[in-house]
Coordinates of N, CA and C in Angstrom, one line a residue:
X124 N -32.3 -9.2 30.4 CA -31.9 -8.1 29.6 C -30.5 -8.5 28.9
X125 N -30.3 -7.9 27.6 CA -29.1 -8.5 26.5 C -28.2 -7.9 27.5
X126 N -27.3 -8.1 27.0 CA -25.8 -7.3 27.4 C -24.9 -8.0 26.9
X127 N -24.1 -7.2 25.8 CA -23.2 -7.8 25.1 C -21.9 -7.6 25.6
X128 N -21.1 -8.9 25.3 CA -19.9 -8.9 25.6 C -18.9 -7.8 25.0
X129 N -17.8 -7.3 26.0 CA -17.3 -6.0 25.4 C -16.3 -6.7 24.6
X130 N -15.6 -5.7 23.4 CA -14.8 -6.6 22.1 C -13.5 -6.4 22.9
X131 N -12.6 -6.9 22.4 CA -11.4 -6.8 23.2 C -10.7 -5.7 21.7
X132 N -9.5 -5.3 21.8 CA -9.0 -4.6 21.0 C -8.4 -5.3 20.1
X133 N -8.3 -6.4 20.5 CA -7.6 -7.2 19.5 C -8.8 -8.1 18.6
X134 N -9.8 -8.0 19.1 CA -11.3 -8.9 18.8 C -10.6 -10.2 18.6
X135 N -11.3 -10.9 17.5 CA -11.2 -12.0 17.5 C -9.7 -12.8 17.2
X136 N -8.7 -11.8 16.6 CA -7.3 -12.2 16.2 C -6.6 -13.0 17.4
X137 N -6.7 -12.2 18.3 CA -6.2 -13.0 19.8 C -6.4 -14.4 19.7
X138 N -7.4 -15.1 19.6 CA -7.8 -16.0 19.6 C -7.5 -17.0 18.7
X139 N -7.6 -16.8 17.6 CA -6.7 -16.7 16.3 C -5.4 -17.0 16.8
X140 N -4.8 -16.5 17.6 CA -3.0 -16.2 17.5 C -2.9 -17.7 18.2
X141 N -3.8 -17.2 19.7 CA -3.2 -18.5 20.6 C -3.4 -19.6 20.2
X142 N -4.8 -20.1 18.9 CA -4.6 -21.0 18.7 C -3.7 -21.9 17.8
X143 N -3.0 -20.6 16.4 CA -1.7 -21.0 16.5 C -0.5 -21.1 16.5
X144 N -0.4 -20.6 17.6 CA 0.8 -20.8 18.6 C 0.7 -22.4 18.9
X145 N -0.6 -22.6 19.7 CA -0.6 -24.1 19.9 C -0.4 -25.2 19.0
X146 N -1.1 -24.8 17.7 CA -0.6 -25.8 16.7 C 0.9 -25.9 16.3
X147 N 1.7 -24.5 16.4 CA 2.9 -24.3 16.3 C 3.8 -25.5 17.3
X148 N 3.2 -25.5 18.3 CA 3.5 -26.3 19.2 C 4.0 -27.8 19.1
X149 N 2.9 -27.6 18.1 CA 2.2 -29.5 18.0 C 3.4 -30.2 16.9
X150 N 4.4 -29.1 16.1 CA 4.8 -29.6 15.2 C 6.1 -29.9 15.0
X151 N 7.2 -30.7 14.5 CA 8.6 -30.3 14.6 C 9.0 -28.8 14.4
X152 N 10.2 -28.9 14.4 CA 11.2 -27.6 14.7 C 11.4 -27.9 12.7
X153 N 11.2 -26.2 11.9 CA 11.1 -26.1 11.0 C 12.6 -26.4 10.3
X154 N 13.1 -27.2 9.4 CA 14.6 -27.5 9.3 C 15.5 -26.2 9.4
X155 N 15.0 -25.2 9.0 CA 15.9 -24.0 9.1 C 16.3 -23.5 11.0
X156 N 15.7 -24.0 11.6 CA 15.4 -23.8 12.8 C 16.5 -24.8 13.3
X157 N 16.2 -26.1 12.9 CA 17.3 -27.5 13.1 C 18.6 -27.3 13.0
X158 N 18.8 -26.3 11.6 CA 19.5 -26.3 11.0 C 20.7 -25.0 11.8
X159 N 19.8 -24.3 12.3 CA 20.6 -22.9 13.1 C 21.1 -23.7 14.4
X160 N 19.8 -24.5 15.3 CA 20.5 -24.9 16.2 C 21.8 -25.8 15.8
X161 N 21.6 -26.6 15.4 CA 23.3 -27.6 14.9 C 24.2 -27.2 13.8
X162 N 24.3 -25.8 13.9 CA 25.0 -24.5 12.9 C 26.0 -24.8 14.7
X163 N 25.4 -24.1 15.8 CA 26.0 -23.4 16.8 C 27.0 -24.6 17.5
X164 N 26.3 -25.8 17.9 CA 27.2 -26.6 18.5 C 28.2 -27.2 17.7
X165 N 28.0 -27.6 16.1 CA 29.4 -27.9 15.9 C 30.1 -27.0 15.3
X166 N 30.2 -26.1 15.2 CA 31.0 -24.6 15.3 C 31.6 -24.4 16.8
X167 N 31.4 -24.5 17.8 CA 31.6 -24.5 18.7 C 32.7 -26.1 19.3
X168 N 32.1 -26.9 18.6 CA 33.1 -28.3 18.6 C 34.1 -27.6 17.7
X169 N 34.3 -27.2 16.3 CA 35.7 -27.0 15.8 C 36.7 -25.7 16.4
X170 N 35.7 -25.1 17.7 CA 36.6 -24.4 18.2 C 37.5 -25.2 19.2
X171 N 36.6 -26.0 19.8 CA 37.3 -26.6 20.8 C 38.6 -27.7 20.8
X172 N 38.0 -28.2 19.0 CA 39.2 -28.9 18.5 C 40.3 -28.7 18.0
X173 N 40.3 -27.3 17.5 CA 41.5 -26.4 16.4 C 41.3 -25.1 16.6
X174 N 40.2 -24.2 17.5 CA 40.4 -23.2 17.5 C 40.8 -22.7 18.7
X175 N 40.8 -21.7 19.6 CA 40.8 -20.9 20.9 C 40.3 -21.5 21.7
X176 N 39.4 -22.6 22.2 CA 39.1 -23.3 22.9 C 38.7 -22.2 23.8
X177 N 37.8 -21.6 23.8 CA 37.3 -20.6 24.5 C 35.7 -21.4 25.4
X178 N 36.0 -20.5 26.5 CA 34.6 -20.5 27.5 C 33.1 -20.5 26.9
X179 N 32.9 -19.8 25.6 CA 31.7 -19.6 25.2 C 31.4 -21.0 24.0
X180 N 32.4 -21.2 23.7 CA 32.4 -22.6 22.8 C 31.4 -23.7 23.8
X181 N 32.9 -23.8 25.1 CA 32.7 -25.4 25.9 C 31.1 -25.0 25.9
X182 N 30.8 -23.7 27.0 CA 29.4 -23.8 27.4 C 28.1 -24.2 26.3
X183 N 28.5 -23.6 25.3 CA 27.5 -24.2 23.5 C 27.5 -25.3 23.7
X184 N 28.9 -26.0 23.7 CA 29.0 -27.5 23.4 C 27.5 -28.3 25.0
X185 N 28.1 -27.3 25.7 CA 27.1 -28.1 27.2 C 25.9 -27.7 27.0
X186 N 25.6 -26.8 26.0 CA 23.9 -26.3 26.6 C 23.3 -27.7 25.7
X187 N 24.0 -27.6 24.5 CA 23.1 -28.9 23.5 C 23.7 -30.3 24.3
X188 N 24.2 -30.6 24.9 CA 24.4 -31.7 25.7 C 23.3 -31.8 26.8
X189 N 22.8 -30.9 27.2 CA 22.1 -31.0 28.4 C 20.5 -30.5 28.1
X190 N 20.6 -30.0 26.5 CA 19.1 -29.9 26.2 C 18.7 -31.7 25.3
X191 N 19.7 -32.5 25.2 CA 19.9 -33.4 24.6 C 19.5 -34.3 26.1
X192 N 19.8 -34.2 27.1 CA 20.1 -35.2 28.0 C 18.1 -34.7 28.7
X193 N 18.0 -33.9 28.5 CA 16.2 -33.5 29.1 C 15.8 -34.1 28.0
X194 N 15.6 -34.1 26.6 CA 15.2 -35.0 25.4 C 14.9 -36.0 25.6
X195 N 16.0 -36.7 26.0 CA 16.2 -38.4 26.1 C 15.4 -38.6 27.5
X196 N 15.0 -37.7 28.7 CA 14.7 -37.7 29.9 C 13.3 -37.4 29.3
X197 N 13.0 -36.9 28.3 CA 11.0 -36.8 28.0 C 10.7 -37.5 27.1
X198 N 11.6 -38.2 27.0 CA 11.0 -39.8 25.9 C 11.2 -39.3 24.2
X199 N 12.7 -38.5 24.1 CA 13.2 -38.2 23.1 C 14.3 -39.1 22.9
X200 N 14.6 -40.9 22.5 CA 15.9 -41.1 22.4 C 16.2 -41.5 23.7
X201 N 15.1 -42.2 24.9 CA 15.3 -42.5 26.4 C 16.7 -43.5 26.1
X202 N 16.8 -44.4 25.5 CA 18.0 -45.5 24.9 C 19.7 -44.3 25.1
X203 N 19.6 -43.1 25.0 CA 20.8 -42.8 24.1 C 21.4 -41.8 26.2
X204 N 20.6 -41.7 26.9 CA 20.5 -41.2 28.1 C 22.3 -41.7 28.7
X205 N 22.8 -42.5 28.8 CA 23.9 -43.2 29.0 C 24.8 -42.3 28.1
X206 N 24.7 -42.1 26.9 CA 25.5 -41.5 26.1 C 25.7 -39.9 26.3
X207 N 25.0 -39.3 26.6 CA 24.2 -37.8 27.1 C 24.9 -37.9 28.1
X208 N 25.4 -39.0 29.4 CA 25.9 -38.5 30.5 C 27.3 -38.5 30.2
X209 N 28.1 -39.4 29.9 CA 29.3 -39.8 29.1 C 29.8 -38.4 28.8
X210 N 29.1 -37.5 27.4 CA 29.4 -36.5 27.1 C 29.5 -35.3 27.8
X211 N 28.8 -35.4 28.9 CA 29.1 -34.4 29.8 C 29.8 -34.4 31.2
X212 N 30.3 -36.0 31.6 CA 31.4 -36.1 32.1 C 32.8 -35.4 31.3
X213 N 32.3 -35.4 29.8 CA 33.8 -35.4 28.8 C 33.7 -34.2 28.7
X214 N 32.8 -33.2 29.1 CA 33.0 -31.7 29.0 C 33.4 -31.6 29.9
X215 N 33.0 -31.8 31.3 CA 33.3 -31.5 32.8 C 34.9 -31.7 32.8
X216 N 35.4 -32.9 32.0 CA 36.9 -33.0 32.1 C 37.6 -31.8 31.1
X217 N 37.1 -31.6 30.4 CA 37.6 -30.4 30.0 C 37.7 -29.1 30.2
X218 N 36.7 -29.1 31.0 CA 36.2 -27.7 31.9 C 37.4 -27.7 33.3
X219 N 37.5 -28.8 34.0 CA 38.8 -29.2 34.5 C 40.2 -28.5 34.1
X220 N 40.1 -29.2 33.0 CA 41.6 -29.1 32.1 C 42.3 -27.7 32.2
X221 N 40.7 -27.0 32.2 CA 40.6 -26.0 31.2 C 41.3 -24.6 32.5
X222 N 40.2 -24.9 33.5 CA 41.3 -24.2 35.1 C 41.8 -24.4 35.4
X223 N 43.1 -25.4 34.7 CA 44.4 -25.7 34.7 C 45.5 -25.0 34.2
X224 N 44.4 -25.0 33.1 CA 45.8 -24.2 31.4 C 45.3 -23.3 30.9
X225 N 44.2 -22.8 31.0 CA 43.3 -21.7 30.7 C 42.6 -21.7 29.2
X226 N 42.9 -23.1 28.6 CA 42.3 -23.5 27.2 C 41.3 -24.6 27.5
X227 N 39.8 -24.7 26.8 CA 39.0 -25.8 26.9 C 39.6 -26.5 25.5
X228 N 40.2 -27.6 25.7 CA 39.9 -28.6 24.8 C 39.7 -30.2 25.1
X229 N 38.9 -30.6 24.5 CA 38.7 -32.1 25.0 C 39.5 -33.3 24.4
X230 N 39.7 -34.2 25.4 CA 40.8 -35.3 25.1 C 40.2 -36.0 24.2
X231 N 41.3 -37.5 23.7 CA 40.1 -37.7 22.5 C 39.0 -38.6 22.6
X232 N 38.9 -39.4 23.9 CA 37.4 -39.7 24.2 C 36.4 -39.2 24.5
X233 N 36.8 -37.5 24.8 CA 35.5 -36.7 25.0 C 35.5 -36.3 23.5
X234 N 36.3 -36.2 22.2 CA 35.9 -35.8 21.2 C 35.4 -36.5 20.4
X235 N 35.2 -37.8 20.7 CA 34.5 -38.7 20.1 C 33.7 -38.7 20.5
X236 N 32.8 -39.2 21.9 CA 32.2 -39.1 22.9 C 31.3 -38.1 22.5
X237 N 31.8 -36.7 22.4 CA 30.6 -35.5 22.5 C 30.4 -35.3 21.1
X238 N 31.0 -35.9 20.2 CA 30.7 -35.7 18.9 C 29.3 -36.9 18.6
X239 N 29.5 -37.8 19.1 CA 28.5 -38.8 19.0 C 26.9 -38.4 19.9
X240 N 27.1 -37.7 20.6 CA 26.1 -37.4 21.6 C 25.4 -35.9 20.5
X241 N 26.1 -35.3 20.1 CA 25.7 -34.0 19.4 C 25.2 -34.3 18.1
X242 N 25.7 -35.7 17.5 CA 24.6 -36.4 16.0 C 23.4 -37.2 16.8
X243 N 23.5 -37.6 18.4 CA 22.1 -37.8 18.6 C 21.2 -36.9 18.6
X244 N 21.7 -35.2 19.1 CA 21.1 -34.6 19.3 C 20.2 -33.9 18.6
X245 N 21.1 -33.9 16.9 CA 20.7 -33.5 15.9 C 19.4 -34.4 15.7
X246 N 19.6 -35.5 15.7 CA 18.6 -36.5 15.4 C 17.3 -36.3 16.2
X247 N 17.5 -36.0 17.7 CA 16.4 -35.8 18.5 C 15.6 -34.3 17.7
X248 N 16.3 -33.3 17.5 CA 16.0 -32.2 17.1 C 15.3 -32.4 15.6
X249 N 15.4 -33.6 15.1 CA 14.3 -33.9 14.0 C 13.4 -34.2 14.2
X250 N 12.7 -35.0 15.8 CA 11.7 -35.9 15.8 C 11.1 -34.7 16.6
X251 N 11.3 -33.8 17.3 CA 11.1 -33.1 18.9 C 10.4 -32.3 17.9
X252 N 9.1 -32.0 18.9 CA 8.1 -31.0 18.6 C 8.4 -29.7 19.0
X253 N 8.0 -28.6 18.9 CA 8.8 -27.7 18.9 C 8.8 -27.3 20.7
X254 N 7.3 -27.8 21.3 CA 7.2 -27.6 23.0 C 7.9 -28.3 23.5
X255 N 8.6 -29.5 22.6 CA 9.2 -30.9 23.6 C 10.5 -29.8 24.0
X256 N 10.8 -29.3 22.6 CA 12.1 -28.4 23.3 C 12.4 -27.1 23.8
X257 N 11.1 -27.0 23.5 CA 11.1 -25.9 24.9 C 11.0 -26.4 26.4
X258 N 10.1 -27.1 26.9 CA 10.1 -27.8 27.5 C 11.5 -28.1 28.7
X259 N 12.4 -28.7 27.3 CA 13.6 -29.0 27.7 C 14.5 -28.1 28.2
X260 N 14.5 -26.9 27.4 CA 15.0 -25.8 28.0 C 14.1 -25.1 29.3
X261 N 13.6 -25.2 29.5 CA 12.8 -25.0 31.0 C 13.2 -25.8 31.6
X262 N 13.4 -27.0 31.7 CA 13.9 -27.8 32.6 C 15.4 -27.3 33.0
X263 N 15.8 -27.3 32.0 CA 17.4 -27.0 32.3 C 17.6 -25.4 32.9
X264 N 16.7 -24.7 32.6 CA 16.9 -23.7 33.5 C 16.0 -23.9 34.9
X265 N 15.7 -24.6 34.8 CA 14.8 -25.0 36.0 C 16.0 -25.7 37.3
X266 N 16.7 -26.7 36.4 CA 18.1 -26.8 37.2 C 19.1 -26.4 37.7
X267 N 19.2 -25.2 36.6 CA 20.5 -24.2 36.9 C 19.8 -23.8 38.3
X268 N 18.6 -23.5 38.3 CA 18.7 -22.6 39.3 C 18.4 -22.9 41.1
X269 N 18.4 -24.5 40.5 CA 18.0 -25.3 41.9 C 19.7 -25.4 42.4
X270 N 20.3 -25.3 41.6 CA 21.7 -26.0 41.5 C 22.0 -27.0 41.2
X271 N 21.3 -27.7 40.4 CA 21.6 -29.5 39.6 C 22.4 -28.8 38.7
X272 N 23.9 -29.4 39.0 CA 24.7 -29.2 38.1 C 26.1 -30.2 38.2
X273 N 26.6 -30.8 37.5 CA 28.2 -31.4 37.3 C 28.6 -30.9 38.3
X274 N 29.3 -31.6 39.2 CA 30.1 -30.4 40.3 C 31.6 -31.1 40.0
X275 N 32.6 -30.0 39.2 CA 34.0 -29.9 39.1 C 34.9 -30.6 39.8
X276 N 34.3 -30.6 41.2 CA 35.3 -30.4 42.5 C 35.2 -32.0 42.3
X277 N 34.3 -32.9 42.1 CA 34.3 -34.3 42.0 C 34.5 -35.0 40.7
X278 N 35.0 -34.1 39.2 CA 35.3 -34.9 38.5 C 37.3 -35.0 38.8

């Protein structure tokens, strides 16, 4: 005996969507997309170098350090992984500094340092599909919450 499949309310669109979503997946990050992310981190670099040196800067400056350092850990730029760590010793010193004097700014090997690691990052964010960096960001919150993190007390 027939019996037909019941339609969903969405019918066939659903299907439609998730498929592209997944192609969405498959492709780089749209330059306007590139272009917002590396809008935020070096805005966030000229605060740390001439402006308020504020808490919300450093942490910008660390999230693209550490979505840069998962990159180069998924076979985005594996060569530049050395440089990714470097930059985030040079934050951690400034994060130091910083519950010292109550201002984040970095010395000038972390300002070269994390300036160099943030034009790799830009560069990764050219080749990176748009899941590699999601991906990446899952990882990194995947760490926060293990507690893989810089620990202060040892830089």
């Amino acid at each position: 005996k027939y019996r037909p499949k019941p339609v969903l309310p969405g019918g066939g669109l659903v299907a439609l969507a998730k498929l592209h979503h997944r192609a969405e997946d498959r492709v780089p990050l749209h330059s306007e997309q590139q272009r917002d992310l590396s809008y935020h981190h070096w805005a966030a670099l000229e605060n740390l170098r001439s402006g308020p040196g504020d808490y919300e800067a450093w942490e910008c400056i660390v999230s693209a350090l550490n979505i840069g350092m998962a990159l180069c850990e998924g076979g985005i730029g594996p060569e530049c992984i050395d440089e990714m760590i470097e930059a985030q010793e040079a934050a951690i010193r400034a994060k130091v500094r910083a519950n010292r004097h109550g201002v984040h700014r970095l010395d000038g090997d972390g300002m070269r340092i994390i300036t160099e690691a943030l034009r790799t990052h830009d560069a990764q964010l050219e080749l990176a599909q748009r899941q590699e960096v999601v991906t990446a960001i899952r990882l990194i919150k995947q760490r926060l919450d293990e507690g893989q993190v810089f620990s202060i007390e040892a830089a």
